[in-house]
Coordinates of C-alpha atoms and ligand atoms in Angstrom, one line a residue:
X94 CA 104.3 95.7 87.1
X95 CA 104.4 96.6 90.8
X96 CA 101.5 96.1 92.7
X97 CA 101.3 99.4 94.9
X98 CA 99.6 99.3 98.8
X99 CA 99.3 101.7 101.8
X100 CA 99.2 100.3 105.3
X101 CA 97.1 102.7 106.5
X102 CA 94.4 103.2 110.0
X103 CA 94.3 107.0 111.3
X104 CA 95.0 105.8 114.7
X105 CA 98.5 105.5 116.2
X106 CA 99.9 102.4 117.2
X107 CA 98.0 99.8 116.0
X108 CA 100.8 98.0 114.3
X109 CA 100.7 100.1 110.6
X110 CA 104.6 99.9 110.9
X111 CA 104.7 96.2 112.3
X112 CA 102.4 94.7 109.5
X113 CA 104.1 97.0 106.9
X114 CA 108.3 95.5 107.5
X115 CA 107.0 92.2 108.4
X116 CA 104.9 91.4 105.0
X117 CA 108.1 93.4 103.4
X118 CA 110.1 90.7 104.9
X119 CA 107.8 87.9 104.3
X120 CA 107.2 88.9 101.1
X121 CA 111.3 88.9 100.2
X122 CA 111.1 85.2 101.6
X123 CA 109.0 84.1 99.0
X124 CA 111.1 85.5 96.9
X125 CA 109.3 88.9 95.6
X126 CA 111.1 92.4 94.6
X127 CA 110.0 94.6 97.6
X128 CA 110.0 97.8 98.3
X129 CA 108.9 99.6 101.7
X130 CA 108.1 103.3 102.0
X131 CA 108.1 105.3 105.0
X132 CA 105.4 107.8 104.8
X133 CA 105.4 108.6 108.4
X134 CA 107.9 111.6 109.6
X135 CA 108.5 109.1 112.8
X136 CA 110.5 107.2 110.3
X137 CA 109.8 103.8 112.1
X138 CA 109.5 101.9 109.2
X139 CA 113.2 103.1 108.3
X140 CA 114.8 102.0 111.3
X141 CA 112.9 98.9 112.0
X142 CA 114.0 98.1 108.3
X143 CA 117.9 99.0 109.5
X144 CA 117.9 102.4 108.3
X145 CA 119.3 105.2 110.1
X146 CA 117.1 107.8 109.3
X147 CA 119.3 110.6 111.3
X148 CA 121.9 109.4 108.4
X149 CA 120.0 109.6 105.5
X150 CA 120.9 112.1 102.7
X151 CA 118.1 112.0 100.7
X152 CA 114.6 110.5 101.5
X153 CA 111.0 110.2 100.7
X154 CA 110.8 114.6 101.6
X155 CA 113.3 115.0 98.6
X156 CA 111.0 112.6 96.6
X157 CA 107.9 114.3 97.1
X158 CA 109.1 117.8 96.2
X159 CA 110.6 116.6 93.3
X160 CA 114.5 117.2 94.3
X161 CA 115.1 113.8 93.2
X162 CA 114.5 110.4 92.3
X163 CA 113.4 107.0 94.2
X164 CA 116.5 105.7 92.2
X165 CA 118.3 107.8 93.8
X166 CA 116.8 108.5 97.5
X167 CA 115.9 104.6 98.0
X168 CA 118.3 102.3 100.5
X169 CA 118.6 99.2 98.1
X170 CA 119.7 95.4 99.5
X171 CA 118.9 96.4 103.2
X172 CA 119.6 93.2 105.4
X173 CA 115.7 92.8 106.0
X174 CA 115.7 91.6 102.1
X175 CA 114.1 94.6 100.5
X176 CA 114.6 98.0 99.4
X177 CA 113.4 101.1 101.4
X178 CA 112.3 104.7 100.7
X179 CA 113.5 106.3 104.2
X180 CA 111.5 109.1 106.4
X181 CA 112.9 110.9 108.9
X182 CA 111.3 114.7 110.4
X183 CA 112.1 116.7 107.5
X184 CA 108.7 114.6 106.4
X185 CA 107.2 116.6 109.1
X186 CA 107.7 120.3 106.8
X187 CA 106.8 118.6 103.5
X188 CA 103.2 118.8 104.8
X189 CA 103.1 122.6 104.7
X190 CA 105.2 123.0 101.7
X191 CA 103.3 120.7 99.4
X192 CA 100.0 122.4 100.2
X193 CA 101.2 125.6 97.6
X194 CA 102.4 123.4 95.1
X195 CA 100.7 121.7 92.1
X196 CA 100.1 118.0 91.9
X197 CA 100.3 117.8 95.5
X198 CA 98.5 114.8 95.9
X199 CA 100.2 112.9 93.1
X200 CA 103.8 113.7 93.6
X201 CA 104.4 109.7 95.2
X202 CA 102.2 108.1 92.6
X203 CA 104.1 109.9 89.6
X204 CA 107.6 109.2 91.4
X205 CA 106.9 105.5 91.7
X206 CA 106.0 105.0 87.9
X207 CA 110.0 105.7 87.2
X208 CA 110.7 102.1 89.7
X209 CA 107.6 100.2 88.9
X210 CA 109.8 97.4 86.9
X211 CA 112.1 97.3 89.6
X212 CA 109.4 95.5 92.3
X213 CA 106.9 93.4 92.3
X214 CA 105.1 95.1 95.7
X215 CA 105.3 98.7 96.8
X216 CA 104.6 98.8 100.9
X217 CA 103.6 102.4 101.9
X218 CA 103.7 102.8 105.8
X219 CA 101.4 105.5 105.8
X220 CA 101.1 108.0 109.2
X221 CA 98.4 108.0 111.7
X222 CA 96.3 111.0 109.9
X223 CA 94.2 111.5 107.2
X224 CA 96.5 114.2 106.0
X225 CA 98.3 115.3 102.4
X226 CA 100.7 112.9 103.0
X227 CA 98.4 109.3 103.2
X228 CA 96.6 111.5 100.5
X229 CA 99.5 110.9 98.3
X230 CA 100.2 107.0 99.3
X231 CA 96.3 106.5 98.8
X232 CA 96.4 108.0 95.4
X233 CA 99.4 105.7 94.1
X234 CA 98.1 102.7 95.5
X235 CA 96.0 99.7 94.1
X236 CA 94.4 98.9 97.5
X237 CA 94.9 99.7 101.1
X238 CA 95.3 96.5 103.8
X239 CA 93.9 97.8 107.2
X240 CA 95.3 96.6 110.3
X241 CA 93.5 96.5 113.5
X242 CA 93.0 95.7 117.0
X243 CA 89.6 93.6 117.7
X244 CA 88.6 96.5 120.6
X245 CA 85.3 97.9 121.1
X246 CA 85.6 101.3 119.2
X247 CA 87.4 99.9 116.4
X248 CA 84.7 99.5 114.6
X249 CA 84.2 102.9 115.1
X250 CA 87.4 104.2 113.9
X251 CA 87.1 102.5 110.4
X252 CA 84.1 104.3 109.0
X253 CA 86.3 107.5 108.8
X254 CA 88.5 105.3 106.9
X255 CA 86.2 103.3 105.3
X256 CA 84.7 107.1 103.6
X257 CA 88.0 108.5 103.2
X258 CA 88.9 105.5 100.8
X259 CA 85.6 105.6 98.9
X260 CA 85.8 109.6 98.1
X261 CA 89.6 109.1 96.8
X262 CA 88.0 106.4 94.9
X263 CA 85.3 108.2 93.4
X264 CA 87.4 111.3 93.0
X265 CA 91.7 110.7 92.5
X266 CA 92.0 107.2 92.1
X267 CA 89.4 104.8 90.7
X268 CA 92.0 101.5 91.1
X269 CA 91.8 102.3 95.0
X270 CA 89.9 99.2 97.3
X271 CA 90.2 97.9 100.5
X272 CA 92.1 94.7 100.4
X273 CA 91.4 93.3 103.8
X274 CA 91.2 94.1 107.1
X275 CA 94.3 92.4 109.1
X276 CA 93.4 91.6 112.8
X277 CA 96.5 92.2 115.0
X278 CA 97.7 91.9 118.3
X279 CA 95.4 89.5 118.2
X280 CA 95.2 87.7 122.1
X281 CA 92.2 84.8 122.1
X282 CA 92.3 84.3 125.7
X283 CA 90.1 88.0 125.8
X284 CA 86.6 87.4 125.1
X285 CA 85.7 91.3 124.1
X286 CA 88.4 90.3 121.2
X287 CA 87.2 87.4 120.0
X288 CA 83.2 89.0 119.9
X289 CA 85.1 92.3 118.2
X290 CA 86.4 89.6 115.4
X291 CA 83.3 87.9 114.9
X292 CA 81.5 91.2 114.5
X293 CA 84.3 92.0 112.0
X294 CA 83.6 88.9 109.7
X295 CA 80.4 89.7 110.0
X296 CA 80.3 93.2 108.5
X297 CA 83.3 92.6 106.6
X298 CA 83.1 89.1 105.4
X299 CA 85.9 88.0 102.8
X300 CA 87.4 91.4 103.3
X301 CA 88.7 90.3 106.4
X302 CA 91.9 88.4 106.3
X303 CA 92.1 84.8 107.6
X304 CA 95.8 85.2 108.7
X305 CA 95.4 86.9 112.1
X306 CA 98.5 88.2 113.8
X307 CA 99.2 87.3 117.7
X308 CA 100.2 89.6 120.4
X309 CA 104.1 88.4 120.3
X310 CA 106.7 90.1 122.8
X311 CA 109.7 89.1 119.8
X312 CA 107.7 91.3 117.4
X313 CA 107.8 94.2 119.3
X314 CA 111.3 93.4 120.0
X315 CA 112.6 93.6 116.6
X316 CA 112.8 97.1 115.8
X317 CA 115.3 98.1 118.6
X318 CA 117.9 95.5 116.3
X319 CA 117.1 97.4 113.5
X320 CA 115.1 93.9 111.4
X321 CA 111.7 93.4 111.0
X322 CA 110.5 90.1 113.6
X323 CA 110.4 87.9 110.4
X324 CA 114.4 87.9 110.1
X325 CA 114.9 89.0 113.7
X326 CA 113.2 85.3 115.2
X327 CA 112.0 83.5 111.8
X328 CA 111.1 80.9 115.1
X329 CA 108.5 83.1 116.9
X330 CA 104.5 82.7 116.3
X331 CA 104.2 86.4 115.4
X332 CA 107.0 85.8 112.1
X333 CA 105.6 82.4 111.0
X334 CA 102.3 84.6 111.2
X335 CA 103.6 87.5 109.0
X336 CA 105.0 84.9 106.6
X337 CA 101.9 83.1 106.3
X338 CA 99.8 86.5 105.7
X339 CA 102.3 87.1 103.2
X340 CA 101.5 84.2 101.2
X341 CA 97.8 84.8 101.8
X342 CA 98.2 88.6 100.2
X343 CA 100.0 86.6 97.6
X344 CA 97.5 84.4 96.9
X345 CA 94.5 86.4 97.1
X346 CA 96.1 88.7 94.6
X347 CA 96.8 86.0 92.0
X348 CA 93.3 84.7 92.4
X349 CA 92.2 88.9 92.0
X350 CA 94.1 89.0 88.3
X351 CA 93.0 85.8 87.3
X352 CA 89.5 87.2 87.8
X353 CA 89.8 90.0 85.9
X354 CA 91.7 88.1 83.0
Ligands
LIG616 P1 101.6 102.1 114.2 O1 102.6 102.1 113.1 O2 100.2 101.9 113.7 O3 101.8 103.3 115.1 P2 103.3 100.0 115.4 O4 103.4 99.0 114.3 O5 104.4 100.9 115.6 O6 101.9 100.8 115.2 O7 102.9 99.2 116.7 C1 102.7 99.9 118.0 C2 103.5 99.2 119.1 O8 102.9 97.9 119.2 C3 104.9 99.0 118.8 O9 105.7 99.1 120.0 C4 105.0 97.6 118.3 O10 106.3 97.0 118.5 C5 104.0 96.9 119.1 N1 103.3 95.8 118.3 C6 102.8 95.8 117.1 N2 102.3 94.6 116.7 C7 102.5 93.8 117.8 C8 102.2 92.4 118.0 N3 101.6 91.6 117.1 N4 102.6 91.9 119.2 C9 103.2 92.6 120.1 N5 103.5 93.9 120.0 C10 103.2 94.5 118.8
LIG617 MG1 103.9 103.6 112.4

């Protein structure tokens, strides 16, 4: 069984995309079944995966109003080492026309039942909204990993979040928790960051991950070579990072099921 999770934070650019191909790639490393799905119209998530989303003939818009399948629509064996689910603007109209349509919130979750045996993780790059579609990623998904930049309203910005994941909880989905909050972008040399992280663990505690991911130049290289900075400079501190929070997610989630068992 796949296990299913949204990279989600309403605010733009604070490395959704980044976390969501890298712990794709490190994931396909340690040799998990991986697919991504781009969520976001931008379709950054495709083309940092090698994707041309301007080329694609079906995608995760055709998914959603149930033109096709994910067997169908998904990009399989891309060179980044997983499978993707491609976005591009026609995303952008799905919006609008899901809103008349029944199900609407549970068109992803339903689709990705049909591929569960194909993957052992699910990535869902989700946009920088609240909207119908991170609606539909958070209603599919077992838990939601939360990446963030240790600045002063950041704290801020996650109690929307924070309430937006306990009312699809209570309501949609009752599998739905936070798995962790992932500090990114992460610079030690700034005080105001290192006091933001420390007031993170301390309101967070376990939920926060220990993997933290360093501001790295070759990260935010990557994309424009169409690879993910895990395959694009395995060398760099930011991909041995990724890797490493890849076998912490790993971990965490065996130690989770052996719990429960
Ligand atoms: P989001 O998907 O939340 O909008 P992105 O992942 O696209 O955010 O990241 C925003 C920008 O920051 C991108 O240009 C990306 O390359 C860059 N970036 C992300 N993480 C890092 C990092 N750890 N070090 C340096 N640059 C980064
Ligand atoms: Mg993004």
């Amino acid at each position: 069984m796949a296990r299913i999770f949204c990279i989600a934070n309403q605010k733009g650019g604070v490395g959704k995309t980044t976390t969501t191909v890298n712990l794709a790639a490190g994931l396909a490393q340690i040799g998990k079944r991986v697919l991504v799905v781009d969520l976001d119209p931008q379709g950054n998530a495709t083309m940092g995966s090698g994707v041309d989303k301007r080329a694609l003939e079906l995608s995760i818009y055709d998914v959603l109003l149930e033109n096709t399948s994910i067997a169908e629509a998904r990009q399989a064996g891309t060179k980044a080492g997983y499978d993707v689910l491609g976005a591009n603007r026609d995303l952008a109209g799905a919006e609008v026309e899901l809103v008349a349509l029944e199900r609407r919130d549970k068109r992803l979750k339903g689709a990705l039942r049909a591929v569960d045996a194909d993957y052992d993780f699910v990535l869902i790059d989700c946009p920088p909204s609240l909207s119908l579609l991170t609606l539909n990623g958070l209603c599919s998904a077992h838990g939601v990993v939360v990446p963030m930049q240790c600045e002063y309203f950041a704290l801020e910005g996650l109690s929307d979040l924070v309430n937006t994941i306990k009312q699809v909880h209570a309501n949609l989905n009752p599998d739905l928790e936070i798995i962790g909050l992932l500090r990114v972008m992460f610079d030690p040399r700034i005080t105001l960051q290192q006091q933001v992280s420390e007031q993170l663990k301390a309101h967070f505690g376990d939920k926060v991950f220990n993997t933290v991911i360093p501001r790295n130049v070759r990260l935010a290289e990557a994309p424009s070579y169409g690879l993910p900075g895990v395959v694009f400079d395995p060398a760099s501190k930011g991909a041995v990072a990724f890797v490493e929070f890849a076998k912490e997610m790993s971990t965490r989630l065996g130690a989770s099921a052996a719990a429960v068992a």
